[in-house]
Tab-separated table of C-alpha atoms in Angstrom:
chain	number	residue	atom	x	y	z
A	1453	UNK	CA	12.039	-10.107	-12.118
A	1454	UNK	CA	10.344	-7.457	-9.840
A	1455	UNK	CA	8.663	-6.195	-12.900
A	1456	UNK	CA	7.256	-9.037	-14.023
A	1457	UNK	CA	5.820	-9.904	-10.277
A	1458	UNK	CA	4.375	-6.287	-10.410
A	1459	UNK	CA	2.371	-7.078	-13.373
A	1460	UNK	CA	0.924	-10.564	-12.560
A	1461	UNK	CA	-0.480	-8.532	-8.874
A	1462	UNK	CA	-1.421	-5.489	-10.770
A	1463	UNK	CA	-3.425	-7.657	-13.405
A	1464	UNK	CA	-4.642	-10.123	-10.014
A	1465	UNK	CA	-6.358	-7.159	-8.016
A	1466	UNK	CA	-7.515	-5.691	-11.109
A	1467	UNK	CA	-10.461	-8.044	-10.454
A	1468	UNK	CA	-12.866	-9.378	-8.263
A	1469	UNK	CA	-11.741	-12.741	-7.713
A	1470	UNK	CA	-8.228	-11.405	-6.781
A	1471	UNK	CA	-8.860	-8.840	-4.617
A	1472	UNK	CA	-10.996	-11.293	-2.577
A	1473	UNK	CA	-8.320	-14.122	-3.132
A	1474	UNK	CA	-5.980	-11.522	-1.523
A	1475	UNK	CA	-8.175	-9.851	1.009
A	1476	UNK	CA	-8.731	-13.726	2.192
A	1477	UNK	CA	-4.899	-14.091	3.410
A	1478	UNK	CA	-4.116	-13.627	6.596
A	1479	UNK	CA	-1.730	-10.228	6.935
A	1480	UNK	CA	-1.898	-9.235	3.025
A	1481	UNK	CA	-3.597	-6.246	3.676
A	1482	UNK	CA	-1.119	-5.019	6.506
A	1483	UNK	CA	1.746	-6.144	4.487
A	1484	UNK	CA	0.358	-4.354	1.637
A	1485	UNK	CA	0.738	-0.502	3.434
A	1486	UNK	CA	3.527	-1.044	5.291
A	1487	UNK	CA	6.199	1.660	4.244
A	1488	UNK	CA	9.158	-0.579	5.752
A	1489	UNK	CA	9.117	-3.530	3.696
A	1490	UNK	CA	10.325	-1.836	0.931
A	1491	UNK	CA	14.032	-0.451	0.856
A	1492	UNK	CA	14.631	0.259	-3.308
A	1493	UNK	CA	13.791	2.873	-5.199
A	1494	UNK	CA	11.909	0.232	-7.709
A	1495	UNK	CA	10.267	-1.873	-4.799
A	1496	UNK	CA	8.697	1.796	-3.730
A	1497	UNK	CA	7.542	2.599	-7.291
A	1498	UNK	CA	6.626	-1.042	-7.789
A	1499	UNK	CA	4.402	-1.192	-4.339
A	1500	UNK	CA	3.158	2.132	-5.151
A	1501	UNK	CA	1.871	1.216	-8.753
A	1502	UNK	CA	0.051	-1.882	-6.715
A	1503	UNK	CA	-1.692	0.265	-4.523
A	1504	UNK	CA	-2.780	2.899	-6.829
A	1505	UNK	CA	-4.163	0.118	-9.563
A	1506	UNK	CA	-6.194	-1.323	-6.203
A	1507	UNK	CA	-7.548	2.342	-4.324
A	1508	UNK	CA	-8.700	2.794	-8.509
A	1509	UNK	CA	-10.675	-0.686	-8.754
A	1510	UNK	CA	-14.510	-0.264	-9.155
A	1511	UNK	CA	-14.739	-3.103	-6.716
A	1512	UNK	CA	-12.185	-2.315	-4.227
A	1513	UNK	CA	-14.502	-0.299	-1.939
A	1514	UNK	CA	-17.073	-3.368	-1.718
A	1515	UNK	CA	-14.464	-6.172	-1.422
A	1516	UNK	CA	-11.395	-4.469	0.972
A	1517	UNK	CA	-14.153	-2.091	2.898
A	1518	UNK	CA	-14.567	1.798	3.446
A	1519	UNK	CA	-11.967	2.221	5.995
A	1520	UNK	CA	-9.160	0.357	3.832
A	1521	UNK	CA	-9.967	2.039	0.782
A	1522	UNK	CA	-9.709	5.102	2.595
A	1523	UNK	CA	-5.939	4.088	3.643
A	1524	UNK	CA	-5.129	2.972	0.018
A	1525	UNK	CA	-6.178	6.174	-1.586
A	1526	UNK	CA	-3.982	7.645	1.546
A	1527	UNK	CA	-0.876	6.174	0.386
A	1528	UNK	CA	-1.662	6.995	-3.241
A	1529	UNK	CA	-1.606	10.740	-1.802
A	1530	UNK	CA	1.462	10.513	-0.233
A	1531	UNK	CA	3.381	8.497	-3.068
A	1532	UNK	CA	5.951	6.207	-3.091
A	1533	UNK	CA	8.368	7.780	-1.410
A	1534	UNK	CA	6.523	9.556	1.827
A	1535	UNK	CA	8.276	8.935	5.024
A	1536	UNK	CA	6.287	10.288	8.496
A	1537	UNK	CA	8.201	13.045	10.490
A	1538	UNK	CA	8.406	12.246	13.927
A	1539	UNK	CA	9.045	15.637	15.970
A	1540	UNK	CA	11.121	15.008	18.481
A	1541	UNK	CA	11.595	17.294	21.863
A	1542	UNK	CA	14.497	17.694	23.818
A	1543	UNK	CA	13.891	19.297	27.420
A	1544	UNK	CA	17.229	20.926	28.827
A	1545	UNK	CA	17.017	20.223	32.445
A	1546	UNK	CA	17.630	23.589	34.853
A	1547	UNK	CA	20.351	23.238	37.052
């Protein structure tokens, strides 16, 4: 099932009318790079493959804009799988 949804977006923002279609709904975009809404293996790999077939559409720049493009090709970078590091600092108090 996941694989066949993966195809119909993949072929959708393959073109112009899609990615517009898309870029019209309300939170698609933010849903779109959010690392947390995916928790398999294959729903990584499938959002990934998403991504990468939008940051590589000739019209994705125009429709989605600079900054968002830059983001996509950000993700595509870091892969499917990239989780930030957040340092964390622990302060032992003198006594």
């Amino acid at each position: 099932m996941l694989n066949t949804v993966v195809h119909v977006y993949i072929f959708v923002l393959g073109t112009p009318w899609g990615q517009r279609m898309l870029n019209s709904h309300a939170g698609f975009n933010e849903y779109l790079l959010d690392r947390n809404t995916e928790k398999s293996k294959e729903g990584k790999e499938a959002k990934h493959d998403i991504i990468k077939t939008l940051s590589e559409s000739a019209t994705s720049l125009d429709i989605f804009g600079k900054p968002y493009h830059m983001r996509l090709q950000q993700y595509c970078r870091e892969g499917a799988f990239y989780v930030r590091v957040e340092a964390a600092v622990a302060f032992e108090e003198a006594s």
